[in-house]
Coordinates of N, CA and C in Angstrom, one line a residue:
X17 N 0.8 -1.2 -0.1 CA 0.0 -0.1 0.0 C 1.0 1.2 0.2
X18 N 0.4 2.3 -0.6 CA 1.2 3.4 -0.7 C 1.1 4.3 0.5
X19 N 2.2 4.8 0.7 CA 2.1 6.0 1.8 C 1.6 7.2 1.3
X20 N 0.9 7.8 2.3 CA 0.3 9.3 1.7 C 1.2 10.1 2.6
X21 N 1.8 10.0 3.5 CA 2.5 10.9 4.5 C 3.9 10.3 5.0
X22 N 5.0 11.2 5.1 CA 6.0 10.7 5.8 C 6.3 11.6 6.9
X23 N 5.1 12.3 7.3 CA 5.4 13.0 8.7 C 4.8 12.3 9.9
X24 N 5.8 11.5 10.3 CA 5.8 10.6 11.4 C 7.3 10.1 11.9
X25 N 7.3 9.8 13.2 CA 8.7 9.4 13.7 C 9.3 8.1 13.3
X26 N 10.6 8.2 12.6 CA 11.1 7.1 12.0 C 12.4 6.8 12.9
X27 N 12.8 5.4 12.8 CA 13.9 4.9 13.4 C 15.2 5.2 12.4
X28 N 16.3 5.5 12.7 CA 17.6 5.5 11.8 C 17.7 4.3 11.0
X29 N 17.9 4.2 9.5 CA 18.0 3.4 8.9 C 19.2 2.4 9.3
X30 N 20.2 3.0 9.7 CA 21.3 2.2 10.3 C 21.5 1.8 11.7
X31 N 20.4 1.9 12.3 CA 20.4 1.7 13.8 C 20.9 0.3 14.2
X32 N 20.9 -0.5 13.3 CA 21.7 -1.8 13.7 C 23.1 -1.8 13.8
X33 N 23.8 -0.6 13.4 CA 25.2 -0.5 13.7 C 25.6 -0.1 15.1
X34 N 24.7 0.1 15.8 CA 24.9 0.6 17.3 C 25.1 -0.7 17.9
X35 N 25.9 -0.5 19.1 CA 26.1 -1.7 19.8 C 24.7 -1.6 20.9
X36 N 24.4 -2.6 21.6 CA 23.1 -2.4 22.3 C 23.1 -1.6 23.3
X37 N 24.2 -1.3 24.0 CA 24.3 -0.5 25.2 C 23.7 1.4 24.6
X38 N 24.5 1.5 23.6 CA 24.1 2.7 22.8 C 22.7 2.8 22.3
X39 N 22.1 1.7 22.0 CA 20.8 1.5 21.3 C 19.9 1.9 22.1
X40 N 20.1 0.9 23.5 CA 19.0 1.0 24.6 C 19.0 2.6 25.3
X41 N 20.1 3.1 25.1 CA 20.4 4.7 25.8 C 19.6 5.5 25.1
X42 N 20.1 5.5 23.5 CA 19.2 6.2 22.6 C 17.7 6.0 22.8
X43 N 17.4 4.9 22.6 CA 15.8 4.4 22.8 C 15.2 4.9 24.1
X44 N 15.7 4.8 25.1 CA 15.2 5.4 26.4 C 15.2 6.7 26.4
X45 N 16.2 7.5 25.9 CA 16.2 9.0 25.9 C 15.2 9.9 24.7
X46 N 14.5 9.0 24.1 CA 14.2 9.7 23.1 C 12.8 10.3 23.6
X47 N 12.7 11.8 23.0 CA 11.5 12.6 23.7 C 12.0 13.5 24.8
X48 N 13.3 13.1 25.2 CA 13.9 14.0 26.3 C 14.2 15.4 26.0
X49 N 13.6 16.5 26.7 CA 14.4 17.7 26.2 C 15.8 17.9 26.6
X50 N 16.3 18.5 25.5 CA 17.7 18.8 25.4 C 18.1 20.2 25.1
X51 N 18.8 20.8 25.9 CA 19.4 22.3 26.1 C 20.5 22.2 25.2
X52 N 20.8 23.3 24.3 CA 21.9 23.7 23.5 C 23.0 24.0 24.5
X53 N 24.5 23.9 24.3 CA 25.2 24.4 25.1 C 25.3 25.7 25.2
X54 N 25.8 26.3 26.0 CA 25.9 27.7 26.4 C 26.6 28.6 25.1
X55 N 25.7 29.5 24.7 CA 26.5 30.3 23.6 C 26.2 29.6 22.1
X56 N 25.3 28.4 22.1 CA 24.9 27.7 20.7 C 23.4 27.6 20.5
X57 N 22.9 27.1 19.6 CA 21.7 26.8 19.3 C 21.5 25.3 18.7
X58 N 20.3 24.8 18.8 CA 20.1 23.5 17.9 C 19.0 24.1 17.0
X59 N 18.8 23.1 16.1 CA 17.6 23.4 14.9 C 16.9 22.3 15.1
X60 N 15.2 22.5 14.5 CA 14.3 21.8 14.5 C 14.6 21.0 13.0
X61 N 14.7 19.7 13.3 CA 14.4 18.8 12.1 C 13.5 19.2 11.1
X62 N 12.4 19.5 11.3 CA 11.5 19.8 10.4 C 11.4 21.3 9.9
X63 N 11.2 22.3 11.0 CA 10.9 23.7 10.9 C 12.3 24.2 10.5
X64 N 13.4 23.8 10.8 CA 14.9 24.2 10.9 C 14.9 25.6 11.8
X65 N 14.0 25.8 12.4 CA 13.9 26.9 13.3 C 15.0 26.7 14.6
X66 N 15.9 27.6 14.8 CA 16.8 27.7 15.8 C 16.4 27.9 17.3
X67 N 16.8 26.9 18.2 CA 16.2 27.0 19.5 C 17.4 26.7 20.3
X68 N 17.1 27.0 21.7 CA 17.7 26.7 23.0 C 17.5 25.5 23.7
X69 N 16.2 24.8 23.3 CA 15.9 23.8 23.8 C 14.9 23.1 22.9
X70 N 15.1 21.8 22.8 CA 14.2 21.0 21.8 C 14.0 19.5 22.5
X71 N 13.2 18.6 22.0 CA 13.0 17.2 22.1 C 13.7 16.5 21.3
X72 N 14.3 15.7 21.8 CA 15.3 14.7 21.1 C 14.9 13.4 20.8
X73 N 15.2 13.0 19.3 CA 14.9 11.7 18.9 C 16.1 11.2 17.9
X74 N 16.9 10.2 18.6 CA 17.9 9.6 18.0 C 18.8 10.6 17.1
X75 N 19.3 11.4 18.0 CA 20.3 12.5 17.3 C 19.5 13.8 16.5
X76 N 18.4 13.7 16.1 CA 17.2 14.8 15.5 C 16.7 15.4 17.0
X77 N 16.7 16.8 16.7 CA 15.8 17.7 17.5 C 14.6 18.2 16.9
X78 N 13.7 18.4 17.7 CA 12.2 18.8 17.4 C 11.8 19.8 18.3
X79 N 11.0 21.0 17.8 CA 10.6 21.9 18.7 C 9.4 21.1 19.2
X80 N 8.9 21.7 20.4 CA 7.7 21.2 21.1 C 6.5 21.2 20.3
X81 N 6.2 22.2 19.5 CA 5.1 22.3 18.5 C 5.1 21.1 17.5
X82 N 6.3 21.1 16.9 CA 6.5 20.0 15.9 C 6.5 18.6 16.6
X83 N 7.1 18.4 17.7 CA 6.8 17.0 18.3 C 5.5 16.9 18.6
X84 N 4.6 17.7 19.0 CA 3.2 17.4 19.3 C 2.5 17.1 18.2
X85 N 2.7 17.9 16.7 CA 2.4 17.5 15.6 C 2.5 16.1 15.1
X86 N 3.7 15.6 15.4 CA 4.1 14.1 14.9 C 3.5 13.3 15.9
X87 N 3.1 13.5 17.1 CA 2.2 12.5 17.8 C 0.9 12.3 16.9
X88 N 0.5 10.9 17.2 CA -0.6 10.8 16.4 C -1.8 10.5 17.2
X89 N -3.0 10.6 16.8 CA -4.3 10.3 17.5 C -4.3 9.0 18.0
X90 N -4.6 8.9 19.3 CA -4.8 7.8 20.3 C -3.5 7.2 20.7
X91 N -2.3 8.0 20.4 CA -0.8 7.5 20.8 C -0.8 7.9 22.3
X92 N -1.5 8.7 22.8 CA -1.5 9.1 24.1 C 0.1 9.5 24.7
X93 N 0.7 10.6 23.5 CA 2.0 10.9 23.9 C 3.0 9.9 23.5
X94 N 2.8 8.7 23.0 CA 3.9 7.8 22.9 C 4.2 8.0 21.5
X95 N 5.6 8.0 21.0 CA 5.8 8.4 19.7 C 5.7 7.2 18.8
X96 N 4.8 7.0 17.8 CA 4.8 5.8 17.1 C 5.5 6.0 15.9
X97 N 6.0 4.9 15.3 CA 6.7 4.7 13.8 C 5.9 3.6 13.2
X98 N 6.6 3.4 11.8 CA 5.9 2.2 11.2 C 6.6 0.8 11.6
X99 N 7.4 0.8 12.7 CA 7.7 -0.3 13.4 C 6.5 -0.7 14.4
X100 N 6.0 0.2 15.1 CA 4.8 0.0 15.8 C 3.6 -0.3 15.2
X101 N 3.4 0.4 14.1 CA 2.2 -0.1 13.3 C 2.6 -1.6 12.8
X102 N 3.7 -2.1 12.5 CA 3.7 -3.4 12.2 C 3.5 -4.5 13.5
X103 N 4.0 -4.0 14.6 CA 3.9 -4.8 15.7 C 2.4 -4.8 16.0
X104 N 1.9 -3.5 16.4 CA 0.4 -3.7 16.8 C -0.6 -4.4 15.7
X105 N -0.3 -4.0 14.4 CA -0.9 -4.7 13.3 C -0.8 -6.1 13.3
X106 N 0.2 -6.6 13.5 CA 0.2 -8.3 13.4 C -0.5 -8.8 14.7
X107 N -0.5 -8.2 15.9 CA -1.2 -8.9 17.0 C -2.8 -8.4 16.7
X108 N -3.2 -7.3 16.0 CA -4.6 -7.1 15.7 C -5.1 -8.0 14.8
X109 N -4.5 -8.4 13.9 CA -4.9 -9.3 12.9 C -5.0 -10.6 13.2
X110 N -4.6 -11.0 14.4 CA -4.8 -12.5 15.1 C -5.2 -12.5 16.3
X111 N -6.4 -11.9 16.1 CA -7.3 -11.8 17.2 C -7.8 -13.2 17.7
X112 N -8.2 -14.4 16.7 CA -8.6 -15.6 17.2 C -7.4 -16.3 18.0
X113 N -6.0 -16.3 17.4 CA -5.1 -16.9 18.2 C -3.9 -16.0 18.3
X114 N -3.8 -15.6 19.5 CA -2.8 -14.7 20.0 C -1.4 -15.1 19.7
X115 N -0.5 -14.0 19.0 CA 0.8 -14.8 18.5 C 1.7 -14.6 19.7
X116 N 2.8 -15.6 19.6 CA 3.8 -15.5 20.7 C 4.7 -14.2 20.3
X117 N 5.1 -13.7 21.5 CA 6.2 -12.5 21.5 C 7.3 -12.6 20.5
X118 N 7.8 -13.8 20.6 CA 9.1 -14.2 19.8 C 8.6 -13.8 18.2
X119 N 7.5 -14.2 18.0 CA 7.1 -14.1 16.5 C 6.9 -12.8 16.1
X120 N 6.3 -12.1 17.1 CA 6.0 -10.7 16.8 C 7.2 -9.9 16.6
X121 N 8.3 -10.2 17.6 CA 9.7 -9.4 17.5 C 10.4 -9.8 16.3
X122 N 10.3 -11.0 15.9 CA 11.0 -11.5 14.6 C 10.3 -10.9 13.2
X123 N 9.1 -10.4 13.4 CA 8.5 -9.7 12.0 C 8.2 -8.4 12.3
X124 N 8.9 -7.5 13.3 CA 8.6 -6.4 13.5 C 9.3 -5.4 12.3
X125 N 10.3 -5.9 11.8 CA 11.0 -5.0 10.7 C 12.3 -4.5 11.2
X126 N 12.9 -4.5 12.3 CA 13.9 -4.2 12.8 C 14.7 -5.3 13.6
X127 N 15.8 -5.1 14.0 CA 16.6 -5.9 14.7 C 16.1 -6.6 15.9
X128 N 16.2 -7.5 16.4 CA 15.3 -8.2 17.5 C 15.9 -7.5 18.7
X129 N 16.8 -7.0 18.9 CA 17.3 -6.1 20.1 C 16.2 -4.9 20.2
X130 N 15.9 -4.3 19.0 CA 15.4 -3.1 19.4 C 13.7 -3.5 19.2
X131 N 13.2 -4.7 18.5 CA 12.0 -5.1 18.7 C 11.6 -5.8 20.0
X132 N 12.6 -5.9 20.8 CA 12.4 -6.4 22.1 C 11.9 -5.4 23.2
X133 N 12.9 -4.2 22.7 CA 12.5 -3.0 23.5 C 11.1 -2.2 23.1
X134 N 10.8 -2.4 21.9 CA 9.6 -1.7 21.5 C 8.3 -2.6 21.8
X135 N 8.4 -3.6 22.0 CA 7.3 -4.8 22.4 C 7.2 -4.4 24.0
X136 N 8.3 -4.3 24.8 CA 8.2 -4.0 26.0 C 7.6 -2.7 26.4
X137 N 8.0 -1.6 25.6 CA 7.3 -0.5 25.7 C 5.8 -0.2 25.4
X138 N 5.4 -0.9 24.5 CA 4.1 -1.2 23.9 C 3.2 -1.9 25.2
X139 N 3.7 -2.9 25.8 CA 3.2 -3.6 26.5 C 3.1 -2.7 28.1
X140 N 4.2 -2.1 28.3 CA 4.3 -1.1 29.4 C 3.4 0.0 29.5
X141 N 3.1 0.6 28.1 CA 2.3 1.7 28.0 C 0.9 1.3 28.0
X142 N 0.4 0.0 27.7 CA -0.7 -0.6 27.7 C -1.4 -0.6 26.5
X143 N -0.8 -0.6 25.5 CA -1.1 -0.9 24.1 C -1.4 -2.5 23.9
X144 N -0.6 -3.4 24.6 CA -0.5 -4.8 24.4 C -0.5 -5.4 25.6
X145 N -1.1 -6.3 25.8 CA -1.1 -7.5 26.9 C -0.3 -8.6 26.7
X146 N 0.3 -9.3 27.7 CA 1.2 -10.4 27.6 C 0.8 -11.4 28.6
X147 N 0.2 -12.4 28.1 CA 0.2 -13.4 29.4 C 1.4 -14.1 29.7
X148 N 1.3 -15.3 30.7 CA 2.5 -16.0 31.4 C 3.3 -16.6 30.5
X149 N 2.4 -17.1 29.3 CA 3.2 -17.8 28.2 C 3.8 -17.3 27.1
X150 N 3.7 -15.7 27.3 CA 4.4 -14.8 26.1 C 3.6 -14.6 25.0
X151 N 2.2 -14.8 25.2 CA 1.4 -14.7 24.0 C 0.9 -13.1 24.1
X152 N 0.7 -12.4 23.1 CA 0.3 -11.0 23.2 C -1.0 -10.9 22.7
X153 N -1.7 -9.9 23.1 CA -3.1 -9.3 22.6 C -3.0 -7.6 22.5
X154 N -3.8 -7.3 21.7 CA -3.9 -5.9 21.4 C -5.0 -5.3 22.3
X155 N -4.6 -4.4 23.1 CA -5.8 -3.6 24.2 C -6.8 -2.6 23.2
X156 N -7.6 -2.3 23.8 CA -8.4 -1.2 23.2 C -7.6 0.2 23.0
X157 N -6.8 0.4 24.1 CA -5.9 1.4 23.7 C -4.9 1.2 22.7
X158 N -4.6 0.2 22.3 CA -3.5 -0.3 21.5 C -4.2 -0.3 20.0
X159 N -5.6 -0.5 20.1 CA -6.3 -0.3 18.7 C -6.4 0.9 18.4
X160 N -6.9 1.9 19.2 CA -6.7 3.0 19.0 C -5.4 3.9 18.3
X161 N -4.3 3.4 19.0 CA -3.0 4.0 18.5 C -2.9 3.3 17.3
X162 N -3.0 2.1 17.1 CA -2.8 1.5 15.4 C -3.7 2.5 14.7
X163 N -4.9 2.8 14.7 CA -5.4 3.2 13.8 C -5.1 4.9 13.7
X164 N -4.5 5.2 14.8 CA -3.8 6.6 14.8 C -2.8 6.5 13.8
X165 N -1.9 5.9 14.1 CA -0.5 5.9 13.0 C -0.9 5.2 11.8
X166 N -1.8 4.6 11.3 CA -2.3 4.0 10.1 C -3.0 5.3 9.5
X167 N -3.7 5.9 10.2 CA -4.2 7.2 9.6 C -3.4 8.2 9.1
X168 N -2.3 8.5 10.0 CA -1.0 9.4 9.7 C -0.3 9.0 8.2
X169 N -0.2 7.6 8.2 CA 0.9 7.4 7.2 C 0.0 7.0 6.0
X170 N -1.1 6.5 6.2 CA -1.9 6.0 4.8 C -3.3 6.8 4.7
X171 N -3.6 7.7 5.8 CA -4.8 8.3 5.7 C -6.1 7.4 5.6
X172 N -5.9 6.3 6.3 CA -7.1 5.0 6.6 C -6.8 4.6 7.8
X173 N -8.1 3.7 8.2 CA -7.8 2.9 9.4 C -7.0 1.5 9.0
X174 N -6.6 1.1 10.0 CA -5.7 -0.1 9.6 C -6.1 -1.2 8.7
X175 N -5.4 -1.4 7.5 CA -6.0 -2.6 6.8 C -4.4 -3.7 6.8
X176 N -4.8 -4.9 6.5 CA -3.6 -5.7 6.5 C -2.6 -5.4 5.4
X177 N -2.9 -4.7 4.5 CA -1.8 -4.4 3.4 C -0.7 -3.4 3.8
X178 N -1.0 -2.8 4.9 CA 0.0 -1.9 5.5 C 0.9 -2.5 6.5
X179 N 0.9 -3.6 6.6 CA 2.0 -4.4 7.3 C 3.2 -4.7 6.1
X180 N 4.3 -4.8 7.2 CA 5.6 -4.9 6.0 C 6.2 -3.8 5.4
X181 N 5.8 -2.6 5.8 CA 6.2 -1.5 5.3 C 7.6 -1.1 6.1
X182 N 7.9 -1.5 7.0 CA 9.3 -1.5 7.6 C 10.1 -1.9 6.8
X183 N 11.4 -1.4 7.0 CA 12.5 -2.0 6.2 C 13.2 -3.4 6.7
X184 N 13.3 -4.2 6.1 CA 13.9 -5.5 6.6 C 15.3 -5.3 7.6
X185 N 15.4 -5.8 8.6 CA 16.5 -5.5 9.4 C 17.8 -6.1 9.0
X186 N 18.8 -5.4 9.0 CA 20.0 -5.6 8.5 C 21.1 -6.3 9.5
X187 N 21.4 -7.4 9.6 CA 22.0 -8.0 10.7 C 23.5 -7.8 10.3
X188 N 24.5 -7.4 11.2 CA 25.9 -7.2 10.6 C 26.5 -8.5 10.4
X189 N 27.2 -8.7 9.2 CA 28.0 -9.7 9.0 C 29.3 -9.5 8.9
X190 N 30.0 -10.8 9.4 CA 31.5 -10.9 9.2 C 32.0 -11.7 8.3
X191 N 32.6 -10.9 7.3 CA 33.2 -11.8 6.0 C 34.3 -12.7 6.5
X192 N 34.2 -13.9 5.7 CA 35.0 -15.0 5.8 C 36.2 -14.8 5.0
X193 N 37.2 -15.2 5.4 CA 38.4 -14.9 4.5 C 38.3 -16.4 3.5
X194 N 38.9 -16.0 2.4 CA 38.7 -16.9 1.3 C 40.1 -17.7 1.3
X195 N 39.8 -19.1 1.2 CA 40.8 -20.2 1.1 C 41.6 -20.2 -0.1
X196 N 43.0 -20.6 -0.2 CA 43.4 -20.7 -1.3 C 43.7 -22.1 -1.4
X197 N 43.4 -22.6 -2.5 CA 43.3 -24.1 -3.1 C 44.8 -24.9 -2.8
X198 N 45.5 -24.5 -2.0 CA 47.0 -25.0 -1.8 C 46.7 -26.2 -0.8
X199 N 47.4 -27.2 -0.7 CA 47.2 -28.2 0.1 C 48.4 -27.9 1.1
X200 N 48.1 -27.9 2.5 CA 49.1 -27.6 3.3 C 50.0 -29.0 3.6
X201 N 51.2 -28.8 3.5 CA 52.1 -30.1 3.9 C 52.1 -30.3 5.2
X202 N 52.2 -31.7 5.4 CA 52.3 -32.2 6.8 C 53.5 -32.0 7.5
X203 N 53.6 -31.6 8.9 CA 54.8 -31.5 9.5 C 55.5 -32.8 10.0
X204 N 54.5 -33.8 10.0 CA 54.9 -35.1 10.8 C 54.9 -36.2 9.9

């Protein structure tokens, strides 16, 4: 399905390059007000206005007004992205049989470490509920948040075609050295 708007929060496309401690710190710090150093200014990523204080999102700064506009209806102040849309949408579509948390994390569209943080926050914020066996269900608050972010991106209530919009996670790969076809002589 074609996006109608790009005016929403997004995770950096290369977030997979961060080590776990840095990723957790940046994730936990999103939305915090940050002040510019004395004698300096920071700029809003959308309006480009210079400011002394702004909200922080993975290295980007947003004025309070722009931040409030980026928040979607039903999000209750929680900054939603297309990744949260994928997570909430997967759970929403499987009302008959609740999916396991592991399945939802693997299909979120980001690396597992970040998906784990996102599912935890959605559960803590009351958008998802999880039973003792690890099966997750969407709550009425979660449904409102899902429809809010889908309306922002697609200008429609949530539809199954909206899933999978997230970029596929890139796991870091270690290149293996190429072997030459020479036989090693035995020393014994």
